[in-house]
């Protein structure tokens, strides 16, 4: 009997088709019910001409990236469509883009469990493994639980360490009015302080600048930058990344892991010794807080500790350096802001600032807030919707109705576009004007550090570090001049974070 005439095959085939039809219809009806229940309306704004793969958007994105205009380009999509939420497509993935604070609050907080990080975890995992920045669900909750206490202390940053590294940085700033790119120094400063904070061993790149290429700390610093470029490339290429020959990136990741493993082993050995001494009743705590040892007290899983440290280094190093370079780019162009800042730090009478004093430098805090508003260090982000859900806004021609989001949709949100909304911040929303913070008390419309359960753990650390460096530079120098080669027009330097694309070139006059 021919196979197609077998009755069993017909029965199995028929059952399968019926099952598929049934589940599809049931899903359709469930979705229609949800749409009706929540009063959802479709979003009429669509940003792609190619409805199947959105290839026009892909091309547009590549051109914007080449011109270093991704941020204004993405923002202009909202402005041109005259909407705060629109649909688009990224290859096979449906996308909703939004700069609506209520929607962002829903994604990151109210309906947190309806979303995950999506494809980011696959691209980042060769370097970051399963650490906090790169995991979802229970794994993420465990990481957060492990790490949070280490950031919960009132004085999380070590001002003495900042001062030591600051003195080294100072040596590289010319006193004769010649041009220096502060951005390069800020990036070295933050990797030196972050590695000391996390590993109990600093890369000391400011000390070793151009000294010894073969030093393992120098090799690590370079490898870490290369490894970050590599994960950026993995993110951009998505599933096509498997076709990329990638010896350099893999090598860089190996170097990073081997470097950190050494400190992890030391910390685990320390913990064993510490436990033995404690058992014998003759332990002596030296009172010093050492991040890696605190982790080793909680687990002796070597890979786990390494992953978490790598994640925090990634989350914390470029971000703070980018904030400093963006803010100093703006300050350098504005003598009136410089004068106010200098006046404020005079209250320190030339002493090194304490925690309390840093917190009280109000105008300096306004400048940090304003820099993070105009040029947020994490200007765009996304979440992947894992179950059908509803956003409160974006539906209907006026965008004021709830919007149905089906599972499998990527939802992108843009702090950059949101922070520059004229209807929220006024007609001068694009301008750097620290004074606006005198009365400004924003909620979800201001989102430099994210919000909800995944809010940045290092916010206090970052603001303390950026305040410290800024206050100290203001004490050391009486005047500043921008030497930007682009006429003082800020352009994006977009990697995993966003810093000034042309560096922070200035000349400083000693006090
Ligand atoms: C100006 C500096 C900084 C900015 C603007 C910033 C911003 C952010 C943002 C937007 C996120 C959320 C990312 C996401 O979920 O997709 C985040 C997460 C995180 N940040 Fe920061 N960050 C800064 C500095 C730091 C520092 C200095 C540290 C540590 C020393 C740090 C540690 C973390 C960690 C561990 C997470 C992951 C939290 C989680 O997923 O539960 N950040 N940060």
mmCIF file of N, CA, C and O and ligand atoms in Angstrom, residues 108 117 120 132-135 140 143-144 147 151 194 197-198 291 308 311-324 372 376-378 380-383 413 415 447-451 453-463 465-466 497, ligand 1:
data_model
loop_
_atom_site.group_PDB
_atom_site.id
_atom_site.type_symbol
_atom_site.label_atom_id
_atom_site.label_comp_id
_atom_site.label_asym_id
_atom_site.label_seq_id
_atom_site.Cartn_x
_atom_site.Cartn_y
_atom_site.Cartn_z
ATOM 1 N N UNK A 108 9.826 48.084 32.966
ATOM 2 C CA UNK A 108 10.922 47.834 33.915
ATOM 3 C C UNK A 108 10.453 47.528 35.327
ATOM 4 O O UNK A 108 11.213 47.002 36.132
ATOM 5 N N UNK A 117 15.960 40.021 29.090
ATOM 6 C CA UNK A 117 16.966 40.810 28.368
ATOM 7 C C UNK A 117 17.026 40.433 26.893
ATOM 8 O O UNK A 117 17.557 41.182 26.081
ATOM 9 N N UNK A 120 20.615 39.839 24.157
ATOM 10 C CA UNK A 120 21.835 40.364 24.773
ATOM 11 C C UNK A 120 22.631 39.284 25.499
ATOM 12 O O UNK A 120 23.850 39.239 25.414
ATOM 13 N N UNK A 132 25.352 39.032 36.949
ATOM 14 C CA UNK A 132 24.144 39.843 37.169
ATOM 15 C C UNK A 132 23.679 40.625 35.952
ATOM 16 O O UNK A 132 22.490 40.715 35.681
ATOM 17 N N UNK A 133 24.621 41.158 35.204
ATOM 18 C CA UNK A 133 24.277 42.045 34.095
ATOM 19 C C UNK A 133 23.752 41.257 32.898
ATOM 20 O O UNK A 133 23.236 41.817 31.958
ATOM 21 N N UNK A 134 23.929 39.942 32.962
ATOM 22 C CA UNK A 134 23.695 39.137 31.780
ATOM 23 C C UNK A 134 22.755 37.971 32.028
ATOM 24 O O UNK A 134 22.755 37.014 31.269
ATOM 25 N N UNK A 135 21.995 38.025 33.104
ATOM 26 C CA UNK A 135 21.118 36.876 33.352
ATOM 27 C C UNK A 135 19.709 37.360 33.672
ATOM 28 O O UNK A 135 19.484 38.534 33.976
ATOM 29 N N UNK A 140 19.373 35.668 37.782
ATOM 30 C CA UNK A 140 19.582 37.097 38.050
ATOM 31 C C UNK A 140 19.241 37.415 39.519
ATOM 32 O O UNK A 140 20.001 38.118 40.193
ATOM 33 N N UNK A 143 22.029 36.447 41.745
ATOM 34 C CA UNK A 143 23.161 37.369 41.630
ATOM 35 C C UNK A 143 22.881 38.662 42.392
ATOM 36 O O UNK A 143 23.725 39.178 43.117
ATOM 37 N N UNK A 144 21.692 39.177 42.196
ATOM 38 C CA UNK A 144 21.334 40.450 42.835
ATOM 39 C C UNK A 144 21.393 40.290 44.359
ATOM 40 O O UNK A 144 21.898 41.150 45.073
ATOM 41 N N UNK A 147 25.025 40.228 45.458
ATOM 42 C CA UNK A 147 25.823 41.449 45.309
ATOM 43 C C UNK A 147 25.278 42.664 46.050
ATOM 44 O O UNK A 147 26.036 43.547 46.447
ATOM 45 N N UNK A 151 26.805 46.770 47.936
ATOM 46 C CA UNK A 151 26.580 48.147 47.484
ATOM 47 C C UNK A 151 25.687 48.918 48.446
ATOM 48 O O UNK A 151 25.475 50.102 48.261
ATOM 49 N N UNK A 194 38.214 50.924 39.598
ATOM 50 C CA UNK A 194 37.250 49.805 39.637
ATOM 51 C C UNK A 194 37.966 48.487 39.921
ATOM 52 O O UNK A 194 37.456 47.654 40.680
ATOM 53 N N UNK A 197 38.816 48.393 43.549
ATOM 54 C CA UNK A 197 37.592 48.166 44.323
ATOM 55 C C UNK A 197 37.136 46.696 44.241
ATOM 56 O O UNK A 197 36.802 46.073 45.247
ATOM 57 N N UNK A 198 37.222 46.129 43.018
ATOM 58 C CA UNK A 198 36.661 44.787 42.834
ATOM 59 C C UNK A 198 37.652 43.667 43.136
ATOM 60 O O UNK A 198 37.316 42.669 43.752
ATOM 61 N N UNK A 291 35.916 43.888 48.371
ATOM 62 C CA UNK A 291 34.765 43.358 47.643
ATOM 63 C C UNK A 291 34.914 41.868 47.327
ATOM 64 O O UNK A 291 34.046 41.054 47.633
ATOM 65 N N UNK A 308 30.686 37.403 38.229
ATOM 66 C CA UNK A 308 30.094 38.592 38.850
ATOM 67 C C UNK A 308 31.059 39.779 38.786
ATOM 68 O O UNK A 308 30.658 40.903 38.482
ATOM 69 N N UNK A 311 31.154 41.190 35.330
ATOM 70 C CA UNK A 311 29.924 41.929 35.046
ATOM 71 C C UNK A 311 29.956 43.316 35.671
ATOM 72 O O UNK A 311 29.574 44.296 35.043
ATOM 73 N N UNK A 312 30.424 43.391 36.892
ATOM 74 C CA UNK A 312 30.412 44.692 37.562
ATOM 75 C C UNK A 312 31.466 45.609 36.947
ATOM 76 O O UNK A 312 31.251 46.804 36.781
ATOM 77 N N UNK A 313 32.603 45.012 36.575
ATOM 78 C CA UNK A 313 33.626 45.835 35.921
ATOM 79 C C UNK A 313 33.063 46.419 34.625
ATOM 80 O O UNK A 313 33.226 47.600 34.338
ATOM 81 N N UNK A 314 32.364 45.587 33.871
ATOM 82 C CA UNK A 314 31.793 46.064 32.619
ATOM 83 C C UNK A 314 30.724 47.130 32.872
ATOM 84 O O UNK A 314 30.675 48.157 32.204
ATOM 85 N N UNK A 315 29.884 46.878 33.882
ATOM 86 C CA UNK A 315 28.786 47.813 34.150
ATOM 87 C C UNK A 315 29.311 49.128 34.708
ATOM 88 O O UNK A 315 28.692 50.173 34.530
ATOM 89 N N UNK A 316 30.459 49.074 35.376
ATOM 90 C CA UNK A 316 30.865 50.239 36.152
ATOM 91 C C UNK A 316 32.020 51.046 35.616
ATOM 92 O O UNK A 316 32.220 52.180 36.021
ATOM 93 N N UNK A 317 32.766 50.499 34.677
ATOM 94 C CA UNK A 317 33.991 51.193 34.294
ATOM 95 C C UNK A 317 33.738 52.274 33.235
ATOM 96 O O UNK A 317 33.934 53.465 33.458
ATOM 97 N N UNK A 318 33.244 51.870 32.074
ATOM 98 C CA UNK A 318 33.060 52.841 30.992
ATOM 99 C C UNK A 318 31.960 53.847 31.308
ATOM 100 O O UNK A 318 31.992 54.974 30.839
ATOM 101 N N UNK A 319 30.970 53.390 32.075
ATOM 102 C CA UNK A 319 29.839 54.269 32.374
ATOM 103 C C UNK A 319 30.303 55.539 33.080
ATOM 104 O O UNK A 319 29.982 56.649 32.660
ATOM 105 N N UNK A 320 31.076 55.378 34.157
ATOM 106 C CA UNK A 320 31.483 56.551 34.939
ATOM 107 C C UNK A 320 32.452 57.412 34.126
ATOM 108 O O UNK A 320 32.380 58.648 34.153
ATOM 109 N N UNK A 321 33.352 56.763 33.372
ATOM 110 C CA UNK A 321 34.285 57.524 32.530
ATOM 111 C C UNK A 321 33.512 58.301 31.459
ATOM 112 O O UNK A 321 33.846 59.446 31.142
ATOM 113 N N UNK A 322 32.464 57.692 30.915
ATOM 114 C CA UNK A 322 31.670 58.371 29.882
ATOM 115 C C UNK A 322 30.937 59.572 30.473
ATOM 116 O O UNK A 322 30.887 60.646 29.867
ATOM 117 N N UNK A 323 30.387 59.385 31.670
ATOM 118 C CA UNK A 323 29.720 60.514 32.324
ATOM 119 C C UNK A 323 30.703 61.673 32.505
ATOM 120 O O UNK A 323 30.408 62.823 32.176
ATOM 121 N N UNK A 324 31.893 61.368 33.010
ATOM 122 C CA UNK A 324 32.883 62.431 33.234
ATOM 123 C C UNK A 324 33.254 63.102 31.918
ATOM 124 O O UNK A 324 33.352 64.335 31.852
ATOM 125 N N UNK A 372 23.759 63.714 32.478
ATOM 126 C CA UNK A 372 23.086 62.418 32.287
ATOM 127 C C UNK A 372 21.725 62.574 31.610
ATOM 128 O O UNK A 372 21.188 61.629 31.042
ATOM 129 N N UNK A 376 22.692 60.900 28.032
ATOM 130 C CA UNK A 376 22.722 59.734 28.928
ATOM 131 C C UNK A 376 23.771 58.712 28.471
ATOM 132 O O UNK A 376 23.926 58.484 27.275
ATOM 133 N N UNK A 377 24.446 58.167 29.450
ATOM 134 C CA UNK A 377 25.535 57.231 29.167
ATOM 135 C C UNK A 377 25.001 55.909 28.599
ATOM 136 O O UNK A 377 25.645 55.239 27.810
ATOM 137 N N UNK A 378 23.799 55.538 29.034
ATOM 138 C CA UNK A 378 23.107 54.397 28.421
ATOM 139 C C UNK A 378 21.874 54.991 27.719
ATOM 140 O O UNK A 378 20.792 55.068 28.288
ATOM 141 N N UNK A 380 20.038 54.101 25.088
ATOM 142 C CA UNK A 380 18.952 53.276 24.570
ATOM 143 C C UNK A 380 19.066 51.888 25.164
ATOM 144 O O UNK A 380 20.157 51.449 25.538
ATOM 145 N N UNK A 381 17.942 51.192 25.250
ATOM 146 C CA UNK A 381 17.972 49.871 25.858
ATOM 147 C C UNK A 381 16.762 49.098 25.341
ATOM 148 O O UNK A 381 15.887 49.678 24.687
ATOM 149 N N UNK A 382 16.689 47.829 25.639
ATOM 150 C CA UNK A 382 15.514 47.089 25.174
ATOM 151 C C UNK A 382 15.213 45.917 26.097
ATOM 152 O O UNK A 382 16.068 45.488 26.878
ATOM 153 N N UNK A 383 14.021 45.424 25.978
ATOM 154 C CA UNK A 383 13.611 44.215 26.679
ATOM 155 C C UNK A 383 12.793 43.367 25.708
ATOM 156 O O UNK A 383 12.135 43.900 24.814
ATOM 157 N N UNK A 413 13.432 51.082 24.353
ATOM 158 C CA UNK A 413 13.082 52.374 24.961
ATOM 159 C C UNK A 413 14.302 53.278 24.915
ATOM 160 O O UNK A 413 15.431 52.827 24.987
ATOM 161 N N UNK A 415 16.058 56.450 26.586
ATOM 162 C CA UNK A 415 16.256 57.560 27.516
ATOM 163 C C UNK A 415 16.714 58.832 26.781
ATOM 164 O O UNK A 415 16.317 59.924 27.135
ATOM 165 N N UNK A 447 15.837 58.799 33.337
ATOM 166 C CA UNK A 447 16.177 57.402 33.598
ATOM 167 C C UNK A 447 17.638 57.040 33.286
ATOM 168 O O UNK A 447 17.900 56.061 32.590
ATOM 169 N N UNK A 448 18.591 57.772 33.836
ATOM 170 C CA UNK A 448 19.990 57.447 33.497
ATOM 171 C C UNK A 448 20.444 56.123 34.091
ATOM 172 O O UNK A 448 21.331 55.474 33.541
ATOM 173 N N UNK A 449 19.871 55.736 35.229
ATOM 174 C CA UNK A 449 20.337 54.531 35.917
ATOM 175 C C UNK A 449 19.315 53.398 35.864
ATOM 176 O O UNK A 449 19.372 52.477 36.673
ATOM 177 N N UNK A 450 18.378 53.488 34.930
ATOM 178 C CA UNK A 450 17.322 52.485 34.867
ATOM 179 C C UNK A 450 16.420 52.569 36.106
ATOM 180 O O UNK A 450 16.670 53.374 37.002
ATOM 181 N N UNK A 451 15.392 51.741 36.164
ATOM 182 C CA UNK A 451 14.498 51.773 37.319
ATOM 183 C C UNK A 451 13.957 50.389 37.578
ATOM 184 O O UNK A 451 14.252 49.451 36.833
ATOM 185 N N UNK A 453 13.278 46.698 39.577
ATOM 186 C CA UNK A 453 14.139 45.725 40.268
ATOM 187 C C UNK A 453 15.560 45.663 39.739
ATOM 188 O O UNK A 453 16.473 45.260 40.447
ATOM 189 N N UNK A 454 15.787 46.092 38.476
ATOM 190 C CA UNK A 454 17.140 46.017 37.917
ATOM 191 C C UNK A 454 17.823 47.380 37.908
ATOM 192 O O UNK A 454 18.764 47.602 37.136
ATOM 193 N N UNK A 455 17.388 48.257 38.774
ATOM 194 C CA UNK A 455 18.028 49.581 38.830
ATOM 195 C C UNK A 455 19.525 49.411 39.094
ATOM 196 O O UNK A 455 19.935 48.458 39.763
ATOM 197 N N UNK A 456 20.319 50.312 38.532
ATOM 198 C CA UNK A 456 21.781 50.229 38.658
ATOM 199 C C UNK A 456 22.206 50.080 40.117
ATOM 200 O O UNK A 456 21.777 50.853 40.979
ATOM 201 N N UNK A 457 23.079 49.110 40.354
ATOM 202 C CA UNK A 457 23.557 48.905 41.737
ATOM 203 C C UNK A 457 24.647 49.914 42.103
ATOM 204 O O UNK A 457 24.891 50.168 43.269
ATOM 205 N N UNK A 458 25.306 50.453 41.076
ATOM 206 C CA UNK A 458 26.489 51.273 41.363
ATOM 207 C C UNK A 458 26.253 52.770 41.305
ATOM 208 O O UNK A 458 27.210 53.551 41.266
ATOM 209 N N UNK A 459 24.968 53.188 41.333
ATOM 210 C CA UNK A 459 24.657 54.613 41.181
ATOM 211 C C UNK A 459 25.410 55.495 42.188
ATOM 212 O O UNK A 459 26.021 56.492 41.814
ATOM 213 N N UNK A 460 25.386 55.118 43.451
ATOM 214 C CA UNK A 460 26.050 55.939 44.470
ATOM 215 C C UNK A 460 27.553 55.957 44.251
ATOM 216 O O UNK A 460 28.218 56.989 44.369
ATOM 217 N N UNK A 461 28.092 54.777 43.923
ATOM 218 C CA UNK A 461 29.526 54.677 43.669
ATOM 219 C C UNK A 461 29.906 55.619 42.525
ATOM 220 O O UNK A 461 30.855 56.394 42.612
ATOM 221 N N UNK A 462 29.125 55.562 41.437
ATOM 222 C CA UNK A 462 29.446 56.353 40.239
ATOM 223 C C UNK A 462 29.352 57.847 40.522
ATOM 224 O O UNK A 462 30.240 58.621 40.129
ATOM 225 N N UNK A 463 28.295 58.262 41.212
ATOM 226 C CA UNK A 463 28.120 59.691 41.455
ATOM 227 C C UNK A 463 29.197 60.202 42.416
ATOM 228 O O UNK A 463 29.694 61.321 42.271
ATOM 229 N N UNK A 465 32.248 58.920 42.683
ATOM 230 C CA UNK A 465 33.512 58.958 41.942
ATOM 231 C C UNK A 465 33.564 60.171 41.007
ATOM 232 O O UNK A 465 34.555 60.908 40.979
ATOM 233 N N UNK A 466 32.480 60.387 40.261
ATOM 234 C CA UNK A 466 32.460 61.515 39.316
ATOM 235 C C UNK A 466 32.538 62.843 40.077
ATOM 236 O O UNK A 466 33.217 63.779 39.640
ATOM 237 N N UNK A 497 28.508 51.946 25.959
ATOM 238 C CA UNK A 497 28.007 53.156 26.604
ATOM 239 C C UNK A 497 28.206 54.296 25.609
ATOM 240 O O UNK A 497 28.740 54.092 24.531
HETATM 241 C C1 LIG B 1 27.362 57.020 35.413
HETATM 242 C C2 LIG B 1 27.552 55.756 35.692
HETATM 243 C C3 LIG B 1 26.554 54.661 35.488
HETATM 244 C C4 LIG B 1 25.414 54.624 34.744
HETATM 245 C C5 LIG B 1 24.827 55.745 33.887
HETATM 246 C C6 LIG B 1 24.835 53.315 34.906
HETATM 247 C C7 LIG B 1 23.668 52.901 34.299
HETATM 248 C C8 LIG B 1 23.141 51.635 34.431
HETATM 249 C C9 LIG B 1 21.971 51.164 33.728
HETATM 250 C C10 LIG B 1 21.137 51.983 32.742
HETATM 251 C C11 LIG B 1 21.761 49.880 34.094
HETATM 252 C C12 LIG B 1 20.642 48.949 33.619
HETATM 253 C C13 LIG B 1 21.090 48.103 32.465
HETATM 254 C C14 LIG B 1 20.036 47.113 32.050
HETATM 255 O O1 LIG B 1 19.361 46.524 32.893
HETATM 256 O O2 LIG B 1 19.855 46.898 30.838
HETATM 257 C C15 LIG B 1 22.794 49.532 35.056
HETATM 258 C C16 LIG B 1 22.904 48.310 35.662
HETATM 259 C C17 LIG B 1 23.924 47.978 36.515
HETATM 260 N N1 LIG B 1 24.927 48.791 36.965
HETATM 261 FE FE1 LIG B 1 25.211 50.719 36.463
HETATM 262 N N2 LIG B 1 25.627 52.578 35.745
HETATM 263 C C18 LIG B 1 26.680 53.360 36.129
HETATM 264 C C19 LIG B 1 27.716 52.993 36.961
HETATM 265 C C20 LIG B 1 27.821 51.807 37.610
HETATM 266 C C21 LIG B 1 28.883 51.452 38.516
HETATM 267 C C22 LIG B 1 30.036 52.378 38.898
HETATM 268 C C23 LIG B 1 28.661 50.179 38.913
HETATM 269 C C24 LIG B 1 29.453 49.297 39.855
HETATM 270 C C25 LIG B 1 30.536 49.636 40.472
HETATM 271 C C26 LIG B 1 27.449 49.730 38.273
HETATM 272 C C27 LIG B 1 26.881 48.495 38.439
HETATM 273 C C28 LIG B 1 25.735 48.067 37.799
HETATM 274 C C29 LIG B 1 25.220 46.720 37.912
HETATM 275 C C30 LIG B 1 25.817 45.585 38.737
HETATM 276 C C31 LIG B 1 24.080 46.658 37.101
HETATM 277 C C32 LIG B 1 23.166 45.456 36.873
HETATM 278 C C33 LIG B 1 21.988 45.521 37.806
HETATM 279 C C34 LIG B 1 20.978 44.403 37.567
HETATM 280 O O3 LIG B 1 20.819 43.945 36.438
HETATM 281 O O4 LIG B 1 20.348 43.988 38.557
HETATM 282 N N3 LIG B 1 26.963 50.743 37.492
HETATM 283 N N4 LIG B 1 23.614 50.609 35.238
#
